[in-house]
CSV table of C-alpha atoms in Angstrom, one decimal:
chain,number,residue,atom,x,y,z
F,208,MET,CA,179.4,148.1,68.7
F,209,THR,CA,183.1,148.8,68.2
F,210,PRO,CA,184.9,146.0,66.5
F,211,LEU,CA,187.2,144.0,68.9
F,212,LEU,CA,189.2,141.5,66.8
F,213,THR,CA,191.1,143.8,64.5
F,214,ARG,CA,194.1,142.9,62.4
F,215,ALA,CA,196.4,144.6,64.9
F,216,LEU,CA,195.0,142.6,67.8
F,217,VAL,CA,195.4,139.3,65.9
F,218,LEU,CA,199.1,140.2,65.3
F,219,ARG,CA,199.4,141.0,69.0
F,220,LEU,CA,197.9,137.6,69.9
F,221,VAL,CA,200.8,135.9,68.1
F,222,SER,CA,203.3,137.4,70.6
F,223,VAL,CA,201.0,136.6,73.5
F,224,VAL,CA,201.0,132.9,72.6
F,225,ALA,CA,204.7,132.9,71.9
F,226,GLY,CA,205.5,134.6,75.1
F,227,ALA,CA,203.4,132.2,77.1
F,228,ILE,CA,205.1,129.2,75.4
F,229,GLY,CA,208.6,130.7,75.9
F,230,PHE,CA,208.0,131.2,79.6
F,231,TYR,CA,206.0,128.1,80.6
F,232,LEU,CA,207.5,125.4,78.4
F,233,PRO,CA,210.8,125.3,80.4
F,234,LEU,CA,209.4,126.4,83.7
F,235,ALA,CA,209.6,122.9,85.3
F,236,ALA,CA,212.2,121.5,82.8
F,237,LEU,CA,215.1,123.9,83.7
F,238,PRO,CA,214.8,123.2,87.5
F,239,MET,CA,215.0,119.5,86.6
F,240,LEU,CA,218.1,120.2,84.5
F,241,ALA,CA,219.6,122.1,87.4
F,242,ALA,CA,218.9,119.3,89.8
F,243,ASP,CA,220.5,116.8,87.4
F,244,HIS,CA,223.7,118.8,87.5
F,245,GLY,CA,223.5,119.8,91.2
F,246,THR,CA,221.0,119.3,94.0
F,247,ALA,CA,217.4,120.0,94.8
F,248,ALA,CA,218.5,123.4,96.1
F,249,ALA,CA,219.8,124.2,92.6
F,250,ALA,CA,216.3,123.6,91.2
F,251,GLY,CA,214.9,126.2,93.5
F,252,LEU,CA,217.7,128.6,92.7
F,253,ALA,CA,216.9,128.4,89.0
F,254,ASN,CA,213.3,129.4,89.3
F,255,GLY,CA,214.1,131.8,92.1
F,256,ALA,CA,216.3,133.7,89.8
F,257,LEU,CA,213.6,133.8,87.2
F,258,LEU,CA,211.1,135.3,89.6
F,259,VAL,CA,213.5,137.9,91.1
F,260,PHE,CA,214.7,139.2,87.8
F,261,THR,CA,211.1,139.2,86.4
F,262,VAL,CA,210.0,141.5,89.2
F,263,ALA,CA,213.1,143.7,88.8
F,264,GLY,CA,212.5,143.9,85.1
F,265,GLU,CA,208.9,144.9,85.6
F,266,LEU,CA,210.1,147.8,87.8
F,267,VAL,CA,212.3,149.4,85.2
F,268,THR,CA,210.2,148.7,82.1
F,269,PRO,CA,208.0,151.8,82.2
F,270,ARG,CA,211.1,154.0,81.9
F,271,LEU,CA,212.2,151.9,78.9
F,272,LEU,CA,208.8,152.3,77.3
F,273,ALA,CA,209.1,156.1,77.6
F,274,ARG,CA,212.4,156.1,75.8
F,275,LEU,CA,211.9,153.3,73.2
F,276,GLY,CA,208.2,152.7,72.8
F,277,CYS,CA,206.3,149.5,73.3
F,278,ARG,CA,207.2,147.7,70.1
F,279,TRP,CA,211.0,147.9,70.6
F,280,VAL,CA,210.7,146.8,74.2
F,281,LEU,CA,208.3,144.0,73.3
F,282,ALA,CA,210.7,142.8,70.6
F,283,VAL,CA,213.8,142.9,72.9
F,284,GLY,CA,211.8,141.1,75.6
F,285,LEU,CA,210.9,138.2,73.3
F,286,VAL,CA,214.5,137.9,72.2
F,287,LEU,CA,215.8,137.8,75.8
F,288,LEU,CA,213.0,135.3,76.7
F,289,GLY,CA,214.0,132.8,74.1
F,290,LEU,CA,217.5,133.2,72.8
F,291,PRO,CA,219.5,132.6,76.0
F,292,ALA,CA,218.1,129.0,76.2
F,293,LEU,CA,220.4,128.0,73.4
F,294,VAL,CA,223.4,128.7,75.7
F,295,LEU,CA,222.4,125.5,77.6
F,296,LEU,CA,223.0,123.4,74.5
F,297,THR,CA,226.7,124.2,74.7
F,298,PRO,CA,229.1,122.7,77.3
F,299,ALA,CA,228.3,125.6,79.6
F,300,GLY,CA,224.9,124.1,80.1
F,301,SER,CA,226.3,121.5,82.4
F,302,TYR,CA,227.0,124.2,85.1
F,303,VAL,CA,224.3,125.2,87.5
F,304,VAL,CA,225.5,128.8,87.5
F,305,ALA,CA,224.9,128.9,83.7
F,306,ILE,CA,221.3,127.6,84.2
F,307,VAL,CA,220.6,130.2,86.9
F,308,ALA,CA,222.1,133.0,84.7
F,309,VAL,CA,220.0,131.9,81.7
F,310,ASN,CA,216.8,132.0,83.8
F,311,ALA,CA,217.8,135.4,85.2
F,312,VAL,CA,218.1,136.8,81.7
F,313,ARG,CA,214.9,135.1,80.6
F,314,GLY,CA,213.1,136.7,83.6
F,315,ILE,CA,214.1,140.1,82.4
F,316,GLY,CA,212.9,139.2,78.9
F,317,PHE,CA,209.6,138.0,80.3
F,318,ALA,CA,209.1,141.2,82.3
F,319,LEU,CA,209.8,143.4,79.2
F,320,SER,CA,207.4,141.4,77.1
F,321,VAL,CA,204.5,141.3,79.5
F,322,VAL,CA,204.7,144.9,80.6
F,323,ALA,CA,205.3,146.3,77.1
F,324,GLY,CA,202.8,143.8,75.6
F,325,GLY,CA,200.2,144.7,78.2
F,326,ALA,CA,200.5,148.4,77.5
F,327,LEU,CA,200.3,147.8,73.7
F,328,THR,CA,197.3,145.5,74.1
F,329,ALA,CA,195.4,148.1,76.1
F,330,ALA,CA,196.1,150.7,73.5
F,331,LEU,CA,194.7,148.4,70.8
F,332,LEU,CA,191.4,147.7,72.6
F,333,PRO,CA,188.4,150.0,72.3
F,334,ALA,CA,187.6,151.6,75.7
F,335,ASP,CA,184.0,150.5,75.7
F,336,ARG,CA,185.0,146.8,75.2
F,337,ARG,CA,188.4,146.8,77.1
F,338,GLY,CA,187.3,144.3,79.7
F,339,GLU,CA,186.1,141.9,77.1
F,340,GLY,CA,189.2,142.4,75.1
F,341,LEU,CA,191.5,141.7,78.0
F,342,ALA,CA,189.5,138.6,78.7
F,343,LEU,CA,190.0,137.4,75.1
F,344,VAL,CA,193.7,138.0,75.3
F,345,GLY,CA,193.8,136.2,78.6
F,346,LEU,CA,191.9,133.3,77.1
F,347,VAL,CA,194.3,133.0,74.1
F,348,GLY,CA,197.3,133.2,76.4
F,349,GLY,CA,195.8,130.8,78.9
F,350,VAL,CA,195.5,127.9,76.5
F,351,PRO,CA,199.2,127.6,75.8
F,352,THR,CA,199.9,128.2,79.4
F,353,LEU,CA,197.9,125.2,80.4
F,354,LEU,CA,199.5,123.0,77.7
F,355,ALA,CA,203.1,124.2,77.7
F,356,LEU,CA,204.0,123.5,81.3
F,357,PRO,CA,203.1,119.8,81.3
F,358,PHE,CA,204.3,119.3,77.8
F,359,GLY,CA,207.7,120.8,78.6
F,360,THR,CA,208.1,118.4,81.5
F,361,TRP,CA,207.0,115.4,79.5
F,362,ALA,CA,209.2,116.3,76.5
F,363,ALA,CA,212.3,116.8,78.7
F,364,ALA,CA,211.8,113.3,80.2
F,365,HIS,CA,211.0,111.5,76.9
F,366,TRP,CA,212.9,113.5,74.2
F,367,GLY,CA,215.6,115.2,76.3
F,368,TYR,CA,216.2,118.8,77.3
F,369,GLY,CA,217.5,119.8,73.9
F,370,VAL,CA,214.1,119.7,72.3
F,371,VAL,CA,212.6,121.9,75.1
F,372,LEU,CA,215.5,124.4,74.8
F,373,VAL,CA,215.2,124.7,71.0
F,374,LEU,CA,211.5,125.2,71.2
F,375,THR,CA,211.9,127.7,74.0
F,376,ALA,CA,214.3,129.8,71.8
F,377,VAL,CA,212.6,129.5,68.5
F,378,VAL,CA,209.0,130.2,69.3
F,379,PRO,CA,209.5,133.7,70.8
F,380,LEU,CA,212.1,134.6,68.1
F,381,VAL,CA,209.6,133.7,65.3
F,382,ALA,CA,207.0,136.0,67.0
F,383,VAL,CA,209.5,138.9,66.8
F,384,ALA,CA,208.7,139.1,63.1
F,385,THR,CA,205.2,140.2,63.9
F,386,VAL,CA,206.1,143.1,66.1
F,387,PRO,CA,207.1,145.7,63.4
F,388,ALA,CA,203.7,145.2,61.8
F,389,LEU,CA,201.9,146.4,64.9
F,390,PRO,CA,200.5,150.0,64.9
F,391,ALA,CA,202.9,152.8,65.6
F,392,ARG,CA,200.6,154.2,68.3
F,393,ASP,CA,202.2,151.8,70.7
F,394,GLY,CA,201.2,152.8,74.2
F,395,GLY,CA,201.5,156.5,74.1
F,396,SER,CA,204.2,159.1,74.4
F,397,GLU,CA,206.4,159.7,77.4
F,398,PRO,CA,204.3,159.1,80.5
F,399,SER,CA,203.6,162.1,82.6
F,400,HIS,CA,204.0,160.0,85.8
F,401,GLY,CA,206.5,157.2,86.4
F,402,LEU,CA,206.3,154.0,88.4
F,403,VAL,CA,207.0,155.7,91.7
F,404,ALA,CA,204.2,158.2,91.1
F,405,GLY,CA,201.9,155.3,90.1
F,406,LEU,CA,202.6,153.5,93.3
F,407,ARG,CA,201.5,156.7,95.2
F,408,ASN,CA,198.2,156.7,93.3
F,409,ALA,CA,195.7,155.0,95.6
F,410,ALA,CA,193.3,154.5,92.7
F,411,LEU,CA,195.8,152.1,91.2
F,412,VAL,CA,197.3,150.6,94.3
F,413,ARG,CA,193.9,149.5,95.8
F,414,PRO,CA,192.9,147.2,92.8
F,415,ALA,CA,196.5,145.9,92.6
F,416,ALA,CA,196.5,145.1,96.4
F,417,ILE,CA,193.1,143.3,96.0
F,418,PHE,CA,194.5,141.2,93.2
F,419,ALA,CA,197.8,140.6,95.0
F,420,SER,CA,195.9,139.0,97.9
F,421,THR,CA,194.4,136.4,95.7
F,422,ALA,CA,197.6,136.0,93.7
F,423,ALA,CA,199.3,135.1,97.0
F,424,ALA,CA,196.7,132.4,97.6
F,425,ALA,CA,197.2,131.1,94.0
F,426,GLY,CA,200.9,130.7,94.8
F,427,VAL,CA,200.0,128.7,97.8
F,428,VAL,CA,197.6,126.4,95.8
F,429,VAL,CA,200.0,125.6,93.0
F,430,THR,CA,203.0,125.1,95.4
F,431,TYR,CA,201.4,123.2,98.4
F,432,LEU,CA,198.1,121.6,97.4
F,433,PRO,CA,199.7,118.4,96.1
F,434,LEU,CA,201.6,118.1,99.4
F,435,ALA,CA,198.6,118.9,101.4
F,436,VAL,CA,196.3,116.3,100.0
F,437,GLY,CA,199.0,113.6,100.2
F,438,ASP,CA,198.6,110.2,98.8
F,439,HIS,CA,195.2,109.3,100.3
F,440,ALA,CA,193.5,110.0,96.9
F,441,ALA,CA,195.9,110.3,94.0
F,442,TRP,CA,193.3,111.9,91.7
F,443,VAL,CA,192.6,114.9,94.0
F,444,ALA,CA,195.7,117.1,93.3
F,445,PRO,CA,195.7,116.7,89.5
F,446,ALA,CA,191.9,117.3,89.4
F,447,ALA,CA,192.2,120.4,91.6
F,448,LEU,CA,195.2,121.8,89.7
F,449,LEU,CA,193.3,121.3,86.4
F,450,ALA,CA,190.0,122.8,87.8
F,451,GLN,CA,191.6,126.0,89.2
F,452,PRO,CA,193.1,127.3,85.9
F,453,ALA,CA,190.1,126.1,83.9
F,454,THR,CA,187.6,128.0,86.0
F,455,SER,CA,190.0,130.9,86.2
F,456,THR,CA,189.9,131.2,82.4
F,457,ALA,CA,186.1,131.0,82.4
F,458,GLY,CA,185.9,133.5,85.2
F,459,ARG,CA,188.1,135.9,83.4
F,460,TRP,CA,186.0,135.7,80.3
F,461,CYS,CA,182.7,136.2,82.2
F,462,SER,CA,184.3,139.1,84.1
F,463,GLY,CA,185.3,140.8,80.8
F,464,ARG,CA,181.8,140.7,79.4
F,465,LEU,CA,180.0,141.7,82.6
F,466,GLY,CA,182.5,144.4,83.6
F,467,ASP,CA,182.1,146.4,80.4
F,468,ARG,CA,178.3,146.4,80.8
F,469,ARG,CA,177.8,146.8,84.6
F,470,GLY,CA,181.1,148.2,85.8
F,471,GLN,CA,184.3,146.6,86.9
F,472,THR,CA,184.0,147.6,90.6
F,473,ARG,CA,180.8,145.5,91.0
F,474,LEU,CA,182.8,142.4,90.3
F,475,LEU,CA,185.4,142.9,93.0
F,476,VAL,CA,183.5,141.8,96.1
F,477,PRO,CA,182.1,138.6,94.4
F,478,GLY,CA,185.6,137.8,93.1
F,479,VAL,CA,187.2,138.1,96.6
F,480,LEU,CA,184.4,136.2,98.2
F,481,MET,CA,184.7,133.3,95.8
F,482,SER,CA,188.5,133.2,96.3
F,483,LEU,CA,188.2,133.3,100.0
F,484,VAL,CA,185.5,130.6,100.4
F,485,GLY,CA,187.3,128.4,97.8
F,486,MET,CA,190.6,128.7,99.7
F,487,ALA,CA,188.9,127.9,103.0
F,488,ALA,CA,187.2,124.8,101.4
F,489,MET,CA,190.6,123.5,100.2
F,490,ALA,CA,191.7,123.5,103.9
F,491,LEU,CA,189.5,120.4,104.3
F,492,THR,CA,192.3,118.3,102.8
F,493,ALA,CA,190.9,115.0,103.9
F,494,SER,CA,187.8,115.4,101.6
F,495,GLY,CA,188.8,115.1,97.9
F,496,PRO,CA,185.4,116.4,96.5
F,497,VAL,CA,185.5,119.4,98.8
F,498,VAL,CA,189.1,120.2,97.8
F,499,VAL,CA,188.2,120.0,94.1
F,500,GLY,CA,185.1,122.1,94.6
F,501,GLY,CA,187.1,124.7,96.5
F,502,ALA,CA,189.6,124.8,93.6
F,503,LEU,CA,186.8,125.4,91.2
F,504,LEU,CA,185.4,128.2,93.2
F,505,PHE,CA,188.8,129.8,94.0
F,506,GLY,CA,189.7,129.6,90.3
F,507,ALA,CA,186.5,131.4,89.3
F,508,GLY,CA,187.1,134.2,91.8
F,509,PHE,CA,190.8,134.5,90.8
F,510,GLY,CA,189.8,134.8,87.1
F,511,VAL,CA,187.2,137.5,87.9
F,512,LEU,CA,189.7,139.6,89.8
F,513,GLN,CA,192.4,139.0,87.3
F,514,ASN,CA,190.4,140.8,84.6
F,515,ALA,CA,188.4,143.2,86.7
F,516,THR,CA,191.3,144.8,88.5
F,517,LEU,CA,193.4,145.2,85.3
F,518,ALA,CA,190.6,146.7,83.3
F,519,LEU,CA,189.7,149.0,86.2
F,520,MET,CA,193.3,150.2,86.5
F,521,TYR,CA,193.6,150.9,82.8
F,522,ALA,CA,190.3,152.9,82.9
F,523,ARG,CA,191.8,155.2,85.6
F,524,VAL,CA,194.8,156.5,83.6
F,525,PRO,CA,195.4,158.1,80.3
F,526,ALA,CA,196.9,156.0,77.5
F,527,ALA,CA,200.4,157.4,78.1
F,528,GLU,CA,200.5,155.6,81.5
F,529,TYR,CA,199.4,152.1,80.4
F,530,GLY,CA,202.9,150.9,80.8
F,531,THR,CA,202.9,152.0,84.5
F,532,VAL,CA,199.6,150.1,85.1
F,533,SER,CA,201.0,147.0,83.4
F,534,ALA,CA,204.1,147.1,85.5
F,535,ILE,CA,202.2,147.6,88.8
F,536,TRP,CA,199.6,144.9,88.0
F,537,ASN,CA,202.2,142.3,86.9
F,538,GLY,CA,204.4,143.1,89.9
F,539,ALA,CA,201.4,142.5,92.2
F,540,TYR,CA,200.8,139.2,90.4
F,541,ASP,CA,204.4,137.9,90.7
F,542,LEU,CA,205.2,139.3,94.2
F,543,GLY,CA,201.9,138.0,95.5
F,544,MET,CA,202.5,134.5,94.3
F,545,GLY,CA,206.1,134.5,95.6
F,546,ALA,CA,205.1,135.9,98.9
F,547,GLY,CA,202.3,133.5,99.4
F,548,ALA,CA,204.4,130.5,98.7
F,549,LEU,CA,207.3,131.8,100.9
F,550,ALA,CA,205.0,132.7,103.9
F,551,VAL,CA,203.2,129.4,103.9
F,552,GLY,CA,206.5,127.5,103.6
F,553,VAL,CA,207.4,129.1,107.0
F,554,LEU,CA,204.0,128.7,108.5
F,555,VAL,CA,203.2,125.1,107.6
F,556,THR,CA,205.9,123.6,109.7
F,557,ALA,CA,204.2,125.0,112.8
F,558,THR,CA,200.5,124.7,111.9
F,559,GLY,CA,200.1,122.0,109.2
F,560,PHE,CA,198.5,122.5,105.8
F,561,SER,CA,194.9,122.8,106.8
F,562,ALA,CA,195.5,125.6,109.3
F,563,ALA,CA,197.9,127.3,107.0
F,564,PHE,CA,195.2,127.3,104.2
F,565,LEU,CA,192.7,128.8,106.6
F,566,VAL,CA,195.2,131.6,107.6
F,567,VAL,CA,195.6,132.3,103.8
F,568,ALA,CA,191.8,132.6,103.5
F,569,ALA,CA,191.6,134.9,106.5
F,570,ALA,CA,194.4,137.0,105.0
F,571,MET,CA,192.0,137.9,102.2
F,572,LEU,CA,189.6,139.7,104.5
F,573,PRO,CA,191.3,143.1,104.2
F,574,ALA,CA,191.0,142.7,100.4
F,575,LEU,CA,187.3,142.1,100.9
F,576,GLY,CA,187.1,145.4,102.8
F,577,MET,CA,189.0,147.2,100.1
F,578,ALA,CA,186.7,145.7,97.4
F,579,ARG,CA,183.6,146.9,99.3
F,580,GLY,CA,185.2,150.4,99.5
F,581,GLU,CA,185.8,150.4,95.8
F,582,SER,CA,182.1,149.6,95.2
F,583,GLY,CA,181.1,152.3,97.6
F,584,ARG,CA,183.2,154.9,95.9
F,585,ARG,CA,181.6,154.0,92.5
F,586,SER,CA,178.1,154.4,94.0
F,587,ALA,CA,179.1,157.7,95.6
F,588,ALA,CA,180.5,159.0,92.3
F,589,ARG,CA,177.3,158.0,90.4
F,590,ALA,CA,175.2,159.8,93.0
F,591,GLN,CA,177.3,163.0,92.5
F,592,ARG,CA,176.8,162.8,88.8
F,593,SER,CA,173.0,162.2,89.0
F,594,PRO,CA,170.9,165.3,88.6
F,595,GLN,CA,169.4,166.6,91.9
F,596,PRO,CA,165.6,166.4,92.1
F,597,ALA,CA,163.8,169.7,91.9
F,598,TYR,CA,161.4,170.3,94.8
F,599,VAL,CA,158.3,172.5,94.3
F,600,VAL,CA,156.8,174.0,97.4
F,601,SER,CA,153.1,174.7,96.9
F,602,SER,CA,151.3,177.2,98.9
């Protein structure tokens, strides 16, 4: 079996962890800082700028990869993700416009780092174990993600924003030192197709659309579940929001191991079904155990699709186009989460949370159809490759 955990991949994992910490540590703290110097609307504006500029950065990163290579773009992304936070330690940090601007630059940096890093990671993984390798990278990046967000909020409240801002700047900058040691074969030469051509490729768009549907539901869960369950059981929201990422990480790991052995397309239908049923269960907001059980099931399905769709997309392009795949997949993730939260924000005033959650579950039915179509295409392709039986006519 081809070795998976090489020296190059270990070095890459350093920047994976650093990028996760740099992004998630101040994710809730900076909106708190903006609200302290402005209003609640300022808090939304701060993270709104982060999301908008992240998506914009993901759209242009493939062109930068063609010109500069993955290592340069990854290094610049880490710098932009961390260094601007130090601006908020100066007198300018008391202005909301400065906080919004810093988050906008950080969004660009995050986009550069995840797209370039994703392409570089794919190039470092053996093709026969790519699904497992992506699951490993997701696991390593998922642990600091789980810890950094609550720690950043706690640290800002108990130690002050300065500690959070310094850590946000220092951790990604330290990881930059590992980038030059990564292999020079960093994602391929200039891609033969750009992002626009990639978006015209149905073989890439279908898995991305399937994942985007569950990403939209995930945006709804993290944004509205605490409001939906209310105060009738204070333990429900924390338990559900812990269960969902925990089973997502487990689902991603299982998906990686199974997908390499049995094919990624076989995992799409189960992943969508688990996500859909889990989302529908969370609509029963009056029952705490059902909500938590739904979060467990939804998280597992989300993790399966997270890994299977990305591995499938990488398998369908040459190495030179890994950057395009990384940009499309990450864009589907971010746009899906943002669109889900925005749509339900409009819907919930008319329907209430339970009905809105059921609508979100129903909105995943087209993704289920696409997932079934992907499985059918794989079966048809296998049938075409199979040797035709020879028929002997006896007299």
